[in-house]
CSV table of C-alpha atoms and ligand atoms in Angstrom, one decimal:
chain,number,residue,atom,x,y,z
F,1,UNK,CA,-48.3,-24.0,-49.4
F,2,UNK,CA,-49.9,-23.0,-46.1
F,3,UNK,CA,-52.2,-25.1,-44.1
F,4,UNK,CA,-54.6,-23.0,-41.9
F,5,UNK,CA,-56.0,-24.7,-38.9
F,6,UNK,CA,-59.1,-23.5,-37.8
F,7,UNK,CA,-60.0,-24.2,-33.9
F,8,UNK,CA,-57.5,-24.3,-31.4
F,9,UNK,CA,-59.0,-26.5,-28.8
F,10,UNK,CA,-58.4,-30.1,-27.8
F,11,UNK,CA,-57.7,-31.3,-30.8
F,12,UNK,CA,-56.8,-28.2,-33.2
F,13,UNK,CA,-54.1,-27.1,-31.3
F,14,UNK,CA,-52.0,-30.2,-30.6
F,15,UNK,CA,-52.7,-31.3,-34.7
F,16,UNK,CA,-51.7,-27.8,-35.8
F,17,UNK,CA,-48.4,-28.4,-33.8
F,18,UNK,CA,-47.7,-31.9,-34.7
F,19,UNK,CA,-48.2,-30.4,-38.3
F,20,UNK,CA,-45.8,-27.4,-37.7
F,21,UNK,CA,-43.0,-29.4,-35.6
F,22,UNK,CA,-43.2,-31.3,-39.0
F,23,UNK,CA,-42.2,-29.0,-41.2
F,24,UNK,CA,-45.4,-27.6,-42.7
F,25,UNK,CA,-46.4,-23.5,-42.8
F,26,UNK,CA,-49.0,-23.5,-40.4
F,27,UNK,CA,-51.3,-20.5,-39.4
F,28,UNK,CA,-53.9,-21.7,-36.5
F,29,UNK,CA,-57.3,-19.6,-35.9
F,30,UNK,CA,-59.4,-19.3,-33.7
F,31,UNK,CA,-61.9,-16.9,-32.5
F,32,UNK,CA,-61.4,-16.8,-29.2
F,33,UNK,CA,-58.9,-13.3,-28.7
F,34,UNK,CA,-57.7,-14.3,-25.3
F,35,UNK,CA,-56.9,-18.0,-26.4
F,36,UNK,CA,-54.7,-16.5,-29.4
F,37,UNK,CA,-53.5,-13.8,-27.0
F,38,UNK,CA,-51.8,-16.7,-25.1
F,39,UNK,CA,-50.6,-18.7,-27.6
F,40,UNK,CA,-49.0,-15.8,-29.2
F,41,UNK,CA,-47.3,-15.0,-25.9
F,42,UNK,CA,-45.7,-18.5,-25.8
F,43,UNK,CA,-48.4,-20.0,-23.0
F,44,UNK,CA,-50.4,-23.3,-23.5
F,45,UNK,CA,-54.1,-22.8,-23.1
F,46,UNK,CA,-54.4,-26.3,-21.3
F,47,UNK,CA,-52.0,-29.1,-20.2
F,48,UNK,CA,-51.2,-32.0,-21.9
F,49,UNK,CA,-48.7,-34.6,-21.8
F,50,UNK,CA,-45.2,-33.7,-24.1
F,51,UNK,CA,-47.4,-30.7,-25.7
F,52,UNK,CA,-44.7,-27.8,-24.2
F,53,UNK,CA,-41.8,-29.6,-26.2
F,54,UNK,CA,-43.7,-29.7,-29.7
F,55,UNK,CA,-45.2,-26.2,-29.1
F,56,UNK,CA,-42.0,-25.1,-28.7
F,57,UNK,CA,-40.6,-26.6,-31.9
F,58,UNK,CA,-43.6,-25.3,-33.6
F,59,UNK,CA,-42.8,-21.9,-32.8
F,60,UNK,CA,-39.5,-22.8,-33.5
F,61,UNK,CA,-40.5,-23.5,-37.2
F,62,UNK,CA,-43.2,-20.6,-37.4
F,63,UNK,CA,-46.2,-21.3,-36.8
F,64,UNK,CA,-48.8,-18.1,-36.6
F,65,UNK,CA,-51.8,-17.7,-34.4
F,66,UNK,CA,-54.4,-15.5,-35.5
F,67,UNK,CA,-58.3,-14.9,-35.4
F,68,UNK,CA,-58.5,-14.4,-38.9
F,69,UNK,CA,-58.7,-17.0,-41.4
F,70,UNK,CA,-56.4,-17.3,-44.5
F,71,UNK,CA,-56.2,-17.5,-48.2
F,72,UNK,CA,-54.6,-21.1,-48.0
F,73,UNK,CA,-55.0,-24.2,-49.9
F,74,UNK,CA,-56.0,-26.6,-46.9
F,75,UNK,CA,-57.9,-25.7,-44.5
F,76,UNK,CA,-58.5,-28.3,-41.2
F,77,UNK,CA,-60.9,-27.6,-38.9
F,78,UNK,CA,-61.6,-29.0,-35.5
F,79,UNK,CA,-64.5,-26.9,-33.6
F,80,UNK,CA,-66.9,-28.2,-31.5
F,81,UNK,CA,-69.8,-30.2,-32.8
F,82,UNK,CA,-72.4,-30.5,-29.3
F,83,UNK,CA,-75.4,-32.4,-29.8
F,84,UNK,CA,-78.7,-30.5,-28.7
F,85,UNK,CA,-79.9,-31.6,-25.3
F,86,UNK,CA,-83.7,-32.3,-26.1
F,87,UNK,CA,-83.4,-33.8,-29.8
F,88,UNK,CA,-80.0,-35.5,-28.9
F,89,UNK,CA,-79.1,-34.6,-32.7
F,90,UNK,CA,-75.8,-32.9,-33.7
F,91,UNK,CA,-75.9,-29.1,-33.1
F,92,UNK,CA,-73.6,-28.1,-36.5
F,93,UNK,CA,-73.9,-24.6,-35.6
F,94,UNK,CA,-70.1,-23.8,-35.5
F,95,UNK,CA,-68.6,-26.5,-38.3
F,96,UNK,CA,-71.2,-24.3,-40.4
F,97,UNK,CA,-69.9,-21.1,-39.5
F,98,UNK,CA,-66.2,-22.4,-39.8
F,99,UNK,CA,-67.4,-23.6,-43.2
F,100,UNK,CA,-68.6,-20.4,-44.0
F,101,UNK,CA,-65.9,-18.1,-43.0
F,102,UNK,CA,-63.7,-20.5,-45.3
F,103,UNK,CA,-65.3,-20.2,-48.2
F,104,UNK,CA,-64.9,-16.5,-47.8
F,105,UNK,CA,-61.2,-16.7,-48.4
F,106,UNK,CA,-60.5,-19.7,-49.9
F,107,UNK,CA,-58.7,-19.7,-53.0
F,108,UNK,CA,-60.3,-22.0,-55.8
F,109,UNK,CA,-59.3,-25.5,-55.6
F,110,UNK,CA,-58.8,-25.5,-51.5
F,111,UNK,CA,-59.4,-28.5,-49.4
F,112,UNK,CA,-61.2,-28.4,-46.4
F,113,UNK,CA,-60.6,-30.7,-43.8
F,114,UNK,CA,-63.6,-31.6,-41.1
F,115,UNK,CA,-61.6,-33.2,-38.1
F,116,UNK,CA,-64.7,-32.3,-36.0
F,117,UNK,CA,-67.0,-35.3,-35.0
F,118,UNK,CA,-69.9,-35.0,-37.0
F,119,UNK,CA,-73.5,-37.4,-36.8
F,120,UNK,CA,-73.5,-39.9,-40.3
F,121,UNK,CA,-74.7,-38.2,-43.0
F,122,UNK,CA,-74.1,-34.6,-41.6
F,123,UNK,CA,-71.6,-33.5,-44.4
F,124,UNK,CA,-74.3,-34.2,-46.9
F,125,UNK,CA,-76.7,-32.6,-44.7
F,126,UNK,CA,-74.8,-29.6,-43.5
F,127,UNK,CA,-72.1,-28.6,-45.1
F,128,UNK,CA,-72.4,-29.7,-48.8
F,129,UNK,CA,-75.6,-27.3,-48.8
F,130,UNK,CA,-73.5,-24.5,-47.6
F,131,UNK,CA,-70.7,-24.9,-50.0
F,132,UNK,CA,-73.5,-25.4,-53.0
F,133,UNK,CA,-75.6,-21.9,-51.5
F,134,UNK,CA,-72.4,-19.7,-52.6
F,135,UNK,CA,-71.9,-21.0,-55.8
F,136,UNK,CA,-69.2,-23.5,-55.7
F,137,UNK,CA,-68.5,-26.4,-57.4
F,138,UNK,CA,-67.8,-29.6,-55.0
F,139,UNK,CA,-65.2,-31.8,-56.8
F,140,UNK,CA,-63.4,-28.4,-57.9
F,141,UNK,CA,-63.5,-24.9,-56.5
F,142,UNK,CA,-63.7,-26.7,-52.8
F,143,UNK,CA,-62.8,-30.4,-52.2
F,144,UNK,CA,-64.3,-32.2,-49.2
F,145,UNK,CA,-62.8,-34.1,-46.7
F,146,UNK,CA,-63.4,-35.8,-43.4
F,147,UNK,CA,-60.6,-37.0,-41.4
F,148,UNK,CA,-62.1,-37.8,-37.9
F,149,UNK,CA,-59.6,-37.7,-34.3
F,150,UNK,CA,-58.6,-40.3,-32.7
F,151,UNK,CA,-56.3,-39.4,-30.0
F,152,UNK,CA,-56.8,-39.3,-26.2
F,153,UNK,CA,-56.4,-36.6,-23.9
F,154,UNK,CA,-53.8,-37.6,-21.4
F,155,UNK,CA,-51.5,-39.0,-24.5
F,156,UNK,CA,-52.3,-37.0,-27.1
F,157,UNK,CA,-49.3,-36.5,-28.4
F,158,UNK,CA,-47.9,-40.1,-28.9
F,159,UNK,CA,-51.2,-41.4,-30.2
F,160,UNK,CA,-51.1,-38.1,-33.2
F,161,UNK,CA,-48.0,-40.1,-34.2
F,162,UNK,CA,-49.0,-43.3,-33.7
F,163,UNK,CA,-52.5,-44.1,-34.1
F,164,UNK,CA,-53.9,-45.2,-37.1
F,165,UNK,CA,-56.4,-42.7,-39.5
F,166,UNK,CA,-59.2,-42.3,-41.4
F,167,UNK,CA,-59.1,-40.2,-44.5
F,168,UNK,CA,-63.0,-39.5,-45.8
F,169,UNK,CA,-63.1,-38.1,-49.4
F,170,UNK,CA,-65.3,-38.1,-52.9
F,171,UNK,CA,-61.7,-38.0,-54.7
F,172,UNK,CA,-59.5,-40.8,-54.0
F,173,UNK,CA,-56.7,-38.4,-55.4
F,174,UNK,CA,-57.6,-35.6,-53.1
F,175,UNK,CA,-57.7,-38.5,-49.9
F,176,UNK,CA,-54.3,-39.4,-51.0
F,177,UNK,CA,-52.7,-36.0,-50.9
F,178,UNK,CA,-54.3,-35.8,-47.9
F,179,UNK,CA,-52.7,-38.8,-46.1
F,180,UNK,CA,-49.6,-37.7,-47.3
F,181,UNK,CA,-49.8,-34.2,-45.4
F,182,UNK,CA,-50.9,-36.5,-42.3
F,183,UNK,CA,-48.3,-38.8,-42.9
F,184,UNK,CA,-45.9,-35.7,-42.1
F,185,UNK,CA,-46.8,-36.4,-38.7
F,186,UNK,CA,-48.4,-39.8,-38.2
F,187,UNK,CA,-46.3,-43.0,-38.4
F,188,UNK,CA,-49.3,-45.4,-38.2
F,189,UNK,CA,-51.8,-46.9,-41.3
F,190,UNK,CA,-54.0,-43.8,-43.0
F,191,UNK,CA,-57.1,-45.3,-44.6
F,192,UNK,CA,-58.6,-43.5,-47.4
F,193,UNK,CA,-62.6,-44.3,-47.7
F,194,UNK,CA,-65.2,-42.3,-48.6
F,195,UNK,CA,-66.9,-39.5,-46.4
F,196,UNK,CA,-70.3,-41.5,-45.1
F,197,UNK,CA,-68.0,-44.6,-43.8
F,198,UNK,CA,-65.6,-42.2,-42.1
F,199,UNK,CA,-68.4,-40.2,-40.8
F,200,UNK,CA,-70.2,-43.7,-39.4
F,201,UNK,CA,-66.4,-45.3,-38.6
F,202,UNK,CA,-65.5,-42.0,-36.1
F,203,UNK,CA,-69.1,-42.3,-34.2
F,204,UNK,CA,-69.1,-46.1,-33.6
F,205,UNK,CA,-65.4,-46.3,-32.0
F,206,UNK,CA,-66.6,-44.4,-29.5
F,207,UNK,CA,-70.5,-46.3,-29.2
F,208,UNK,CA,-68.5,-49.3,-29.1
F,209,UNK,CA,-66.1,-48.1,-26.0
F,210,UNK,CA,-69.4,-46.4,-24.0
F,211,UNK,CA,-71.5,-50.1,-24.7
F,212,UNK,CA,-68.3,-51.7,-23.1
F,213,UNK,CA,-68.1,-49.2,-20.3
F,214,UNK,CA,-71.4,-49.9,-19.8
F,215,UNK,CA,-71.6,-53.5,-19.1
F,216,UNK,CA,-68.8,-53.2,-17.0
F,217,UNK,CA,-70.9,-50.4,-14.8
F,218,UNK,CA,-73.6,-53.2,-15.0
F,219,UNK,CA,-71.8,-56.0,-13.8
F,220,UNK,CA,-70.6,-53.6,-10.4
F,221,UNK,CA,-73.8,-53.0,-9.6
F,222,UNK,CA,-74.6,-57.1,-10.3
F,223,UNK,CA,-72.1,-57.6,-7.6
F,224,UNK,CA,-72.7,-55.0,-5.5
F,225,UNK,CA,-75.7,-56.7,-4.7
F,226,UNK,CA,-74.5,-60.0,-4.3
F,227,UNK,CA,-70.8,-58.6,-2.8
F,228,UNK,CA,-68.8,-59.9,-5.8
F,229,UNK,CA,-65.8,-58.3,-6.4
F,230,UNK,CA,-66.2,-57.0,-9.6
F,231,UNK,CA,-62.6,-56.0,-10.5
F,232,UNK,CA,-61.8,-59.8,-9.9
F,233,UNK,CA,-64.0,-61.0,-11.9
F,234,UNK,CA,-63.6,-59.2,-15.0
F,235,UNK,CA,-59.9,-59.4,-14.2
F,236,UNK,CA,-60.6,-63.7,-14.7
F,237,UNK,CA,-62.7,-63.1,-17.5
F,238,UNK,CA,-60.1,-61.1,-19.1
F,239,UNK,CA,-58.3,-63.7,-19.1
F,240,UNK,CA,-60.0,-65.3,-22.1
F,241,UNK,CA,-58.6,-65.0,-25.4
F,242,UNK,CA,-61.7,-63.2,-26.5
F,243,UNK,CA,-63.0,-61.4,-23.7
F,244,UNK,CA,-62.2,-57.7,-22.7
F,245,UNK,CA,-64.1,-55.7,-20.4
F,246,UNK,CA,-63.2,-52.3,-19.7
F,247,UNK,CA,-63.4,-51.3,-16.0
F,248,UNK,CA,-66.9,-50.0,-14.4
F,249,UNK,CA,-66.6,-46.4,-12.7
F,250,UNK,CA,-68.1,-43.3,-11.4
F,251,UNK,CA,-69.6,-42.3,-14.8
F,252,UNK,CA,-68.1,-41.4,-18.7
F,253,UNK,CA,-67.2,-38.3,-19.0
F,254,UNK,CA,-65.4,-36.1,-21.8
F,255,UNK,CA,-66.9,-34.6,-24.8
F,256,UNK,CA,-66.4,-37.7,-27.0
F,257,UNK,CA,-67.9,-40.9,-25.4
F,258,UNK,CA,-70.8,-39.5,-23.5
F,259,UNK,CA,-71.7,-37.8,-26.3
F,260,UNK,CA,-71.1,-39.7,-29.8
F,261,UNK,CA,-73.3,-42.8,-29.0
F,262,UNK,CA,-76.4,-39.7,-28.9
F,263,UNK,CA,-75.7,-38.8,-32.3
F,264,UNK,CA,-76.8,-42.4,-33.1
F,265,UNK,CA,-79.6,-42.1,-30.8
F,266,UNK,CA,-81.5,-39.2,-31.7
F,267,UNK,CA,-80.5,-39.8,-36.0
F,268,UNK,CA,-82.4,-43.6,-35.5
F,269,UNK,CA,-84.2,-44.0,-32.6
F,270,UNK,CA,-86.0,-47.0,-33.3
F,271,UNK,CA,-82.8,-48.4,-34.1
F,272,UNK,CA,-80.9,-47.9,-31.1
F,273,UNK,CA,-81.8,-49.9,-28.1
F,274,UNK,CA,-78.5,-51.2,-27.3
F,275,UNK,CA,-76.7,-47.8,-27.3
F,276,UNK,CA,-79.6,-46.2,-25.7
F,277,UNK,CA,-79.6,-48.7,-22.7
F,278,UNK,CA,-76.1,-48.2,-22.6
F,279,UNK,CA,-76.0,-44.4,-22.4
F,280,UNK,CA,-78.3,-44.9,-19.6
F,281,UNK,CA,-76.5,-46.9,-17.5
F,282,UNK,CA,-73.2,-44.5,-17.5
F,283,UNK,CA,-75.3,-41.5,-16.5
F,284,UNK,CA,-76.8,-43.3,-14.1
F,285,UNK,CA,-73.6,-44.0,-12.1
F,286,UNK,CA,-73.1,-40.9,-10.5
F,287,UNK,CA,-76.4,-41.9,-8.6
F,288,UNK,CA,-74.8,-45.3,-7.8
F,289,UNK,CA,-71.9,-43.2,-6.3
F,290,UNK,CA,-74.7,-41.3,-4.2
F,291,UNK,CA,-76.1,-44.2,-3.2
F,292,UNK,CA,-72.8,-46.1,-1.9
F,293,UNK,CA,-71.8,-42.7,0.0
F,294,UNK,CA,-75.1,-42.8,1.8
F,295,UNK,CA,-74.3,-46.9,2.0
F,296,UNK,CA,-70.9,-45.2,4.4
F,297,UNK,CA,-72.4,-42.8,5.8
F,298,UNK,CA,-75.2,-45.1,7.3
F,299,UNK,CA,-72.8,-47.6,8.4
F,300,UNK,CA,-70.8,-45.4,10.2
F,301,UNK,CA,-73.2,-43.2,11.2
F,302,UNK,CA,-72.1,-39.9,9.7
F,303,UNK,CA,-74.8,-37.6,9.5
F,304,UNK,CA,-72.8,-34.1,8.5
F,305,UNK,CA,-72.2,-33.9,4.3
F,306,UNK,CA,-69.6,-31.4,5.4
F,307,UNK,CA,-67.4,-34.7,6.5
F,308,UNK,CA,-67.6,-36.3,3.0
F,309,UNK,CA,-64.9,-35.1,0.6
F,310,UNK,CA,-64.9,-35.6,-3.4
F,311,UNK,CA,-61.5,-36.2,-5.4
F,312,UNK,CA,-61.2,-35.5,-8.6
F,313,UNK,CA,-63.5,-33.0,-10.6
F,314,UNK,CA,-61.8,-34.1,-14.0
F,315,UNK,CA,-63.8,-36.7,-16.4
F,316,UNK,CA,-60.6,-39.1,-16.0
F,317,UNK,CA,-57.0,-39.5,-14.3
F,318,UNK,CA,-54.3,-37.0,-15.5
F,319,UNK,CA,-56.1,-33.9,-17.9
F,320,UNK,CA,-57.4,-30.9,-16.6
F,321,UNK,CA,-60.2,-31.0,-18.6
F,322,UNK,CA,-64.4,-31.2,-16.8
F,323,UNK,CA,-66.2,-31.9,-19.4
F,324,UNK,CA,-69.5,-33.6,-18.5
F,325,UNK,CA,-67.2,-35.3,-15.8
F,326,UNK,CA,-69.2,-38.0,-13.3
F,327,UNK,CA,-67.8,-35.3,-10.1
F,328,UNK,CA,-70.1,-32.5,-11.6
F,329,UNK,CA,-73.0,-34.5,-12.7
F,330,UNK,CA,-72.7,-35.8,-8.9
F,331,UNK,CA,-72.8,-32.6,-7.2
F,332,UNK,CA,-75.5,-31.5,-9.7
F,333,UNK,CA,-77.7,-34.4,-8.3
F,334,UNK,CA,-76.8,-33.4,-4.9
F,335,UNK,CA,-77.8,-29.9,-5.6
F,336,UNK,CA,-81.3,-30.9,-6.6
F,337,UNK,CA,-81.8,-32.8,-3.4
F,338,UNK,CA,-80.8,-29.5,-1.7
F,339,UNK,CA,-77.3,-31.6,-0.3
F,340,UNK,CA,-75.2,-28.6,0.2
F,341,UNK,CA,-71.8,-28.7,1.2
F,342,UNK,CA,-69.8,-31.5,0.3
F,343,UNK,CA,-66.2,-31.0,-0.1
F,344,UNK,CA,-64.4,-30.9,-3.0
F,345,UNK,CA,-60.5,-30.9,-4.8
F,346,UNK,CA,-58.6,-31.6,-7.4
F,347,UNK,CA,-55.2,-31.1,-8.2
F,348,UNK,CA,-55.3,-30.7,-11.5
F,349,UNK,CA,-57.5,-27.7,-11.4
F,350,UNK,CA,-55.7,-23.9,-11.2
F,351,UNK,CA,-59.0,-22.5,-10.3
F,352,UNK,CA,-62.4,-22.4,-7.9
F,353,UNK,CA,-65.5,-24.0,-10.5
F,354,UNK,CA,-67.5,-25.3,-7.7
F,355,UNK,CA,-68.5,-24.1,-4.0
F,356,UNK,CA,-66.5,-25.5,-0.8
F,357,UNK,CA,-63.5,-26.4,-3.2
F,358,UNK,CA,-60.3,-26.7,-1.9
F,359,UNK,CA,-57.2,-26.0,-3.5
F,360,UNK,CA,-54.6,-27.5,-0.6
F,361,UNK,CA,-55.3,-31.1,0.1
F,362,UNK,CA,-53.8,-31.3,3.2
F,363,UNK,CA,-56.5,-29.1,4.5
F,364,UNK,CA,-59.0,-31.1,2.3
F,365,UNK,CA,-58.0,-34.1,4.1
F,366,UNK,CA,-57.8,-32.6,7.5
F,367,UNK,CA,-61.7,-31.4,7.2
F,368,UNK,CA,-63.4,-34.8,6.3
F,369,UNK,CA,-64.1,-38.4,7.2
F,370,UNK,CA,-65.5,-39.9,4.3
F,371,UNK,CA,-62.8,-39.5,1.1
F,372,UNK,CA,-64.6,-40.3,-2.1
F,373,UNK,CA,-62.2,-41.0,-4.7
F,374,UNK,CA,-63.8,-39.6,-8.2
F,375,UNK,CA,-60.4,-39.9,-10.3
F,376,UNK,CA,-57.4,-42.0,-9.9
F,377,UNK,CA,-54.7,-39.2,-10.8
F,378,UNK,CA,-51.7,-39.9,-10.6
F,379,UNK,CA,-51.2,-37.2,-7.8
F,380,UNK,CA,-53.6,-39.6,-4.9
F,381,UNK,CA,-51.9,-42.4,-5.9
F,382,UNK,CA,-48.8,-41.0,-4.9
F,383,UNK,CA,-50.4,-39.9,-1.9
F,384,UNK,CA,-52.0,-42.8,-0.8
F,385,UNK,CA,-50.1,-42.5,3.1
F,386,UNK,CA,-52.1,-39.8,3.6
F,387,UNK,CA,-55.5,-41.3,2.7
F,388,UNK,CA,-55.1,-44.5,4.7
F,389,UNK,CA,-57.2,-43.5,7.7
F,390,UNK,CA,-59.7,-42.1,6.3
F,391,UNK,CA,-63.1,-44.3,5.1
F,392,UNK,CA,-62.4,-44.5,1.4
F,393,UNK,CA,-64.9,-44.8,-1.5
F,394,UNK,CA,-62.5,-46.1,-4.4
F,395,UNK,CA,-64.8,-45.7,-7.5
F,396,UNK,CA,-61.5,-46.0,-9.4
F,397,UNK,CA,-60.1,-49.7,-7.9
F,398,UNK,CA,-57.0,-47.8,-7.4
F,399,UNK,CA,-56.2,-48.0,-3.4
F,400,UNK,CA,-53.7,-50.2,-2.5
F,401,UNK,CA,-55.4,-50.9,1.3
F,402,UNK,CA,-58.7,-52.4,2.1
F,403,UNK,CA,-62.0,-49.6,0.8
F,404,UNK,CA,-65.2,-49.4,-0.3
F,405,UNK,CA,-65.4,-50.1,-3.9
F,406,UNK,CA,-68.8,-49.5,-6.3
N,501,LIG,N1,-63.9,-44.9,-18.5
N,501,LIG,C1,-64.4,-45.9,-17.6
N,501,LIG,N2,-63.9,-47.1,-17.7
N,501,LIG,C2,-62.9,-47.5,-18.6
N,501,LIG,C3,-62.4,-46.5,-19.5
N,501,LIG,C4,-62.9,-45.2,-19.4
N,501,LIG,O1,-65.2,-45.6,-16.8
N,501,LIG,O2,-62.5,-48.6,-18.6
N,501,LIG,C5,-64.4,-43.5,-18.4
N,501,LIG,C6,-63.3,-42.5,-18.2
N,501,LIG,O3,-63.0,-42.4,-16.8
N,501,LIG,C7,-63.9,-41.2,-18.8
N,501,LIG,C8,-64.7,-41.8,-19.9
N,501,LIG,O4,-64.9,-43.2,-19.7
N,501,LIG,O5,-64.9,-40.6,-17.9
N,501,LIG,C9,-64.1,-41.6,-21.3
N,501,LIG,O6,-62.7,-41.7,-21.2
N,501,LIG,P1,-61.8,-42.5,-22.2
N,501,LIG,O7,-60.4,-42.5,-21.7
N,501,LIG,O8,-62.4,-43.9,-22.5
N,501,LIG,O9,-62.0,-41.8,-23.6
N,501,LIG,P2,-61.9,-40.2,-24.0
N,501,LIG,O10,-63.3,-39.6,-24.0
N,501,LIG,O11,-60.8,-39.5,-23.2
N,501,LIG,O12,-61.4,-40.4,-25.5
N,501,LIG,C10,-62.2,-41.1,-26.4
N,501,LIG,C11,-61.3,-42.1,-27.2
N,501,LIG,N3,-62.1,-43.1,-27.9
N,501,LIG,C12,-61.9,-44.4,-27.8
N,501,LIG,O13,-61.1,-44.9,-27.1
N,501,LIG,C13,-62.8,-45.3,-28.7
N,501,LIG,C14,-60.3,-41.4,-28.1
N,501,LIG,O14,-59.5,-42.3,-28.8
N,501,LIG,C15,-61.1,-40.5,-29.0
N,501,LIG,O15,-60.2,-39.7,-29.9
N,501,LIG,C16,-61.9,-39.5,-28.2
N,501,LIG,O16,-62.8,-40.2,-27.4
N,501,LIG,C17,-62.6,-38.5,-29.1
N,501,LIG,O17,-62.2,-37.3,-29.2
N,501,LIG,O18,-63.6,-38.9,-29.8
């Protein structure tokens, strides 16, 4: 039996290897020529911690790239599910073409997996429609399934094996042959539920991590205006059996939490107070990061933008992914002000995405006065003798000398 993974993004591609390294005839698709182009050539389409070792061994055992889909029995797919920026509702235009192109091919009797993060309710709303529109029977020419990620970029690749899972299906039968294939890969607890819980499960991990973000962003600014240290103070609280606050920062970025909690939003808006107030918060601390660089600049009376350098473009320390990062939604906000010309780098990025970016940091450093640290990769903070002169803007907590913090 083959299993044909559909999407070969963040998530598709590192699955579709874990499930190929495991034994399993794989055939990955995606649309995208130049991404299958390098796959097919032996070259990763991103980085990711241990991903080279198990792409080799997928290779080793076989596994095919291809823009077409197959005539397989499972099907997983993992494609983008945006939310639309005015409505703040799930945008399900590519699950539904995925879905689509499926049912072309499948043979009777396939499963088809949606790994994709979808709003609650959408699979009733969006895909059983589809699947009903060409004539086939749910519960036996096409079984449903949702079986929602979990794993985060920088450690992908342990947490495929050892995170837990959530297997969504209308036959328990069906769910259990599905854990079974996962369990060729993952060594943690698989859950079998129904589709609506694992729908609602999937969207609230990540609420619940943005709510917690976001009370820690609200206690910096509490202290900033007192001059608390925050990171103490949550550090104490911490400390308490039943207490744990995540750590405040430049903004949440990614194309998970900042996103997920809107699902929520824009499905029950009268509902949604708390995640609502908590969305805002995070966006608005790329503003607080504005405001604490003018705080510098003021102080030390810098009055040239060009002397102010961002690190870190990335959402978070260690991927090479920019996803609605906090370092872009800052420059946008300086671009509307007309601010042109602060500097920028990161490490982690092969190529030019923004004006005045650097890609040496030695002449990074050597240009500016005010560093603003963005992301604590791992590179700075082996680099942090070269940083110690400058005036630092930690939004990270991560220098190991006296800076400006939040
Ligand atoms: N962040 C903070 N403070 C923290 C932790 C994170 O400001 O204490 C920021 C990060 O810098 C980043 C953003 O939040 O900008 C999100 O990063 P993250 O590491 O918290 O999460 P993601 O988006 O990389 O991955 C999340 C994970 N969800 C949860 O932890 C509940 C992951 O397990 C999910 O699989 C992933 O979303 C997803 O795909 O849904």
């Amino acid at each position: 039996m083959r299993l044909n993974v559909i999407g070969l993004g963040y998530i598709g591609l590192p699955t579709a290897l874990m499930l190929a390294k495991s034994g399993l005839k794989i055939v990955g698709t995606d649309y995208n020529t130049d991404l299958i182009r390098t796959l097919k050539e032996g070259k990763l389409t991103f980085e990711e911690m241990g991903l080279n070792e198990v792409f080799k061994e997928a290779r080793a055992n076989g596994i095919e790239f291809t823009t077409e889909y197959q005539k397989t029995g499972v099907y997983l797919l993992a494609v983008p599910t945006p939310y639309l920026q005015e409505s703040k509702k799930l945008d399900p235009r590519y699950v539904i073409s995925a879905v689509n192109s499926v049912l072309e091919v499948c043979e009777k009797g396939a499963i088809l997996i949606i790994e994709s993060t979808v709003s609650p309710g959408s699979i009733d709303k969006f895909i059983r429609p589809e699947i009903k529109k060409r004539g086939f029977i749910i519960g036996q020419d096409i079984h449903l399934v949702h079986a929602p990620e979990r794993i985060i970029p920088g450690n992908m690749i342990y947490e495929l094996a050892h995170n837990s899972r959530t297997i969504g299906a209308d036959d328990r039968k069906i769910g259990e042959y599905v854990k079974e294939l996962y369990s060729s890969f993952c060594k943690a607890e698989i859950v079998v539920t129904d589709i609506r819980s694992a729908e609602m499960s999937k969207v609230i991990e990540n609420t619940y991590r943005d709510i917690n973000i976001a009370f820690a962003n609200e206690l910096a600014k509490i202290c900033r205006k007192d001059n608390m240290n925050v990171y103490e103070i949550i550090r104490i609280a911490n400390k308490h059996p039943r207490v744990n606050i995540l750590q405040p920062g430049p903004g949440v970025g990614g194309h998970c939490i900042s996103v997920d909690p809107w699902f929520l939003v824009g499905d029950y808006p009268d509902l949604t107070n708390l995640i609502l107030t908590a969305r805002k918060i995070n966006d608005s601390m790329p503003n607080h990061v504005l405001g604490r660089i003018r705080d510098i600049m003021r102080e030390h009376r810098v009055n040239d933008i060009s002397k102010i350098g961002l690190y870190g473009l990335t959402y978070k320390e260690n991927v090479d992914d920019t996803r609605e990062s906090p370092a872009l939604q800052l420059l946008q906000k300086m671009d509307e002000h007309l601010a042109f010309g602060i500097k920028v780098y990161d490490p982690l990025l092969k190529t030019r995405i923004v004006d005045h970016q650097f890609m040496n940091f030695e002449d990074f450093l050597n240009d500016i006065k005010i560093l603003v640290i963005m992301v604590g990769h791992d590179h700075i903070k082996s680099n942090m003798d070269l940083i110690k002169d400058k005036l630092v803007l930690d939004t990270r907590n991560i220098c190991e000398f006296e800076a400006y913090t939040l």
